[in-house]
Tab-separated table of C-alpha atoms in Angstrom:
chain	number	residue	atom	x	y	z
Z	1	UNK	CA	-33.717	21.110	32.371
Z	2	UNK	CA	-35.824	23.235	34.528
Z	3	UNK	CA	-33.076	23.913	36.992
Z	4	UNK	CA	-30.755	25.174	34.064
Z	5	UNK	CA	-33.465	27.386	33.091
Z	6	UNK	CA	-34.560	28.663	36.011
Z	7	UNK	CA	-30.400	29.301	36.863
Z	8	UNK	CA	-30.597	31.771	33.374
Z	9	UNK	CA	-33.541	33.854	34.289
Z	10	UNK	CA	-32.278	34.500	37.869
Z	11	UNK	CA	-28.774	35.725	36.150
Z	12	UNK	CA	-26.639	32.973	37.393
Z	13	UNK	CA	-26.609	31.108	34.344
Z	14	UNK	CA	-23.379	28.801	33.609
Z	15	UNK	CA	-21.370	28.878	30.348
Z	16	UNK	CA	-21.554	25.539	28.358
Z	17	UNK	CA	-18.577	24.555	26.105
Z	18	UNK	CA	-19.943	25.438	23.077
Z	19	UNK	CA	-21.047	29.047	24.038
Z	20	UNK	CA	-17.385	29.572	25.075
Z	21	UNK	CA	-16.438	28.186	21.717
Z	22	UNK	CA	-18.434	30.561	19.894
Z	23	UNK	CA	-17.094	33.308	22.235
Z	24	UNK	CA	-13.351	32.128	21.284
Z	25	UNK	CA	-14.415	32.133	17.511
Z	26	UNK	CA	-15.660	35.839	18.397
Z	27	UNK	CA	-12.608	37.028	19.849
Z	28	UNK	CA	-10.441	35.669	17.015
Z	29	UNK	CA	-8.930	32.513	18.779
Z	30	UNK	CA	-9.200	29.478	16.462
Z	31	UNK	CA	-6.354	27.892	17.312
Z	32	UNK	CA	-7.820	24.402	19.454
Z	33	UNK	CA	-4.746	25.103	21.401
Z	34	UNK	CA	-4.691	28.716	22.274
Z	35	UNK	CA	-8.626	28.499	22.588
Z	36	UNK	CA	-8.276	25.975	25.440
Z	37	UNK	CA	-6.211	28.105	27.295
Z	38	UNK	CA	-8.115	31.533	26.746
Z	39	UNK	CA	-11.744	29.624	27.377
Z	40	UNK	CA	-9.849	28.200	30.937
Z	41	UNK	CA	-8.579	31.599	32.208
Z	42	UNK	CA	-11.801	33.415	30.652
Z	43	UNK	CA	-14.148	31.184	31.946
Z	44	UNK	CA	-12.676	28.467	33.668
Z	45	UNK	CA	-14.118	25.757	31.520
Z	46	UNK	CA	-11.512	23.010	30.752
Z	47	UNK	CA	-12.235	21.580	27.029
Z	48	UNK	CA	-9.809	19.446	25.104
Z	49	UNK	CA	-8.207	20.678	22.041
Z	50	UNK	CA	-10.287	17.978	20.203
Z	51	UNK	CA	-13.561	19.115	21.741
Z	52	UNK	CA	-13.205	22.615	20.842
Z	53	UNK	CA	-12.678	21.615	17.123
Z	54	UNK	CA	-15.223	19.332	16.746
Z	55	UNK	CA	-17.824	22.342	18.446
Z	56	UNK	CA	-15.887	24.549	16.247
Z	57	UNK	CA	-16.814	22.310	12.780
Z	58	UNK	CA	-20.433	21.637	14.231
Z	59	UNK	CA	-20.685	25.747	14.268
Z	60	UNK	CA	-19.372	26.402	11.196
Z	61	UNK	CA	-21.645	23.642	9.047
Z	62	UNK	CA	-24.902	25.374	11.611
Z	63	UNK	CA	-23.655	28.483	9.510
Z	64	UNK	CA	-23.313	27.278	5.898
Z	65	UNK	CA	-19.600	27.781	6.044
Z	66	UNK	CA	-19.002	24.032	5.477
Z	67	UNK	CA	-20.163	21.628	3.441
Z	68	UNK	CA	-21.825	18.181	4.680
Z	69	UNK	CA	-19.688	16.131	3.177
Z	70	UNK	CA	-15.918	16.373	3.274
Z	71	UNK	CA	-14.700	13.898	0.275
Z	72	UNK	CA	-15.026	14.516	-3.187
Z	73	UNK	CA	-16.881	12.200	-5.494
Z	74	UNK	CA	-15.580	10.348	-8.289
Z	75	UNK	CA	-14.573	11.562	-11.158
Z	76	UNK	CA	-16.873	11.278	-14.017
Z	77	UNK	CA	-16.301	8.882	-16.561
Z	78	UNK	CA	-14.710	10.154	-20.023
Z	79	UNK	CA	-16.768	9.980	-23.005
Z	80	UNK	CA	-15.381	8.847	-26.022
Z	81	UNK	CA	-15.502	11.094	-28.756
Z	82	UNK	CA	-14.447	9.376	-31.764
Z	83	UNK	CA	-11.747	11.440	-32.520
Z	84	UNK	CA	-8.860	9.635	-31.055
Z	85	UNK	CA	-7.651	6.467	-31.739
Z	86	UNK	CA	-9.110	3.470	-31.102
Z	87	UNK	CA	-7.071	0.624	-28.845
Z	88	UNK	CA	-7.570	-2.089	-31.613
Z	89	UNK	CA	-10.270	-3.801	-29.733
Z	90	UNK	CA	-12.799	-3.170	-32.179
Z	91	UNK	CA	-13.189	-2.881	-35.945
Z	92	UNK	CA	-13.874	0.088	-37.742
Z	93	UNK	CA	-17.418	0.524	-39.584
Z	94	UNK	CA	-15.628	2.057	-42.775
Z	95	UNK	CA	-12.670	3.381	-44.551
Z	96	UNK	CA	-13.531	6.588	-44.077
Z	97	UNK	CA	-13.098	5.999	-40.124
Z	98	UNK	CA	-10.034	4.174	-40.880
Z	99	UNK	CA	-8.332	7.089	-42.878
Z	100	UNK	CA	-9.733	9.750	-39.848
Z	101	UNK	CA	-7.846	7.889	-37.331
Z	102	UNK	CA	-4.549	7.387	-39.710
Z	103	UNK	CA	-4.924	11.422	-40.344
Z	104	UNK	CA	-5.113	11.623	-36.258
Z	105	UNK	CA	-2.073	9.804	-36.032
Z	106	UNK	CA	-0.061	11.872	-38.560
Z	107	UNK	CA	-1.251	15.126	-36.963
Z	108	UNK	CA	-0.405	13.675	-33.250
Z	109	UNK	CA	3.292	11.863	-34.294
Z	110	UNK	CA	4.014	13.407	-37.991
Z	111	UNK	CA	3.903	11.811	-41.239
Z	112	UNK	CA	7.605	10.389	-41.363
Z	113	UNK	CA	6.655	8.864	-38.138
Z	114	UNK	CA	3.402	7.418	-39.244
Z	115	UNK	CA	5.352	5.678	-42.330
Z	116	UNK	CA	7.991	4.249	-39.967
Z	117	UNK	CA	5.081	2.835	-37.796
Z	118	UNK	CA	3.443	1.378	-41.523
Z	119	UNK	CA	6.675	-0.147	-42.615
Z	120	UNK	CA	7.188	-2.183	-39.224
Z	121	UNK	CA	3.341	-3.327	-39.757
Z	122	UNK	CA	4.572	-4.346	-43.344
Z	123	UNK	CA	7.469	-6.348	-42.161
């Protein structure tokens, strides 16, 4: 590592990759394409299309202008809130609850509906 740094003090210090990446990013090319071919005539560095967007992404999180982690989590889980109706699985603790969810399902389908639904139960 000497030699490199001894090359920069004298002046005749190369270019790496990613210093010609920022430079692109500079200029305005972001394209992995385009930026090959401008960092090749500018500086005659060949880089891959791939290499110049993975410098490009290690850059940009060095910056804050990414976050670490690229997926989403899960979603969280729904609470219930006792105001919908219940799948059947489990009894209600009183009338009361019982005549809450038969007043949800007469605001959610209509009354008419509701008594249809009663009179197939009855059958």
């Amino acid at each position: 590592m000497a030699k490199k740094k001894e090359d920069e003090e004298a002046g005749n210090g190369s270019m790496t990759k990613a210093d010609a990446v920022r430079a692109a990013v500079a200029e305005g090319v972001t394209k992995p394409q385009d930026a090959c071919e401008w960092i090749k005539t500018k500086f005659g560095i060949d880089i891959t299309p791939q290499h110049f967007s993975s410098y490009k992404s290690q850059q940009a999180k060095k910056e804050g202008g990414m976050t670490s982690s690229g997926k989403r989590g899960r979603k969280p889980a729904q609470v219930a809130t006792g105001g919908g109706v219940s799948g059947g699985n489990e009894r209600s603790s009183s009338p009361a609850e019982l005549a809450r969810q038969v007043k949800a399902l007469v605001q959610q389908y209509g009354a008419e509906n509701v008594s249809d639904m009663l009179a197939v139960l009855s059958d």
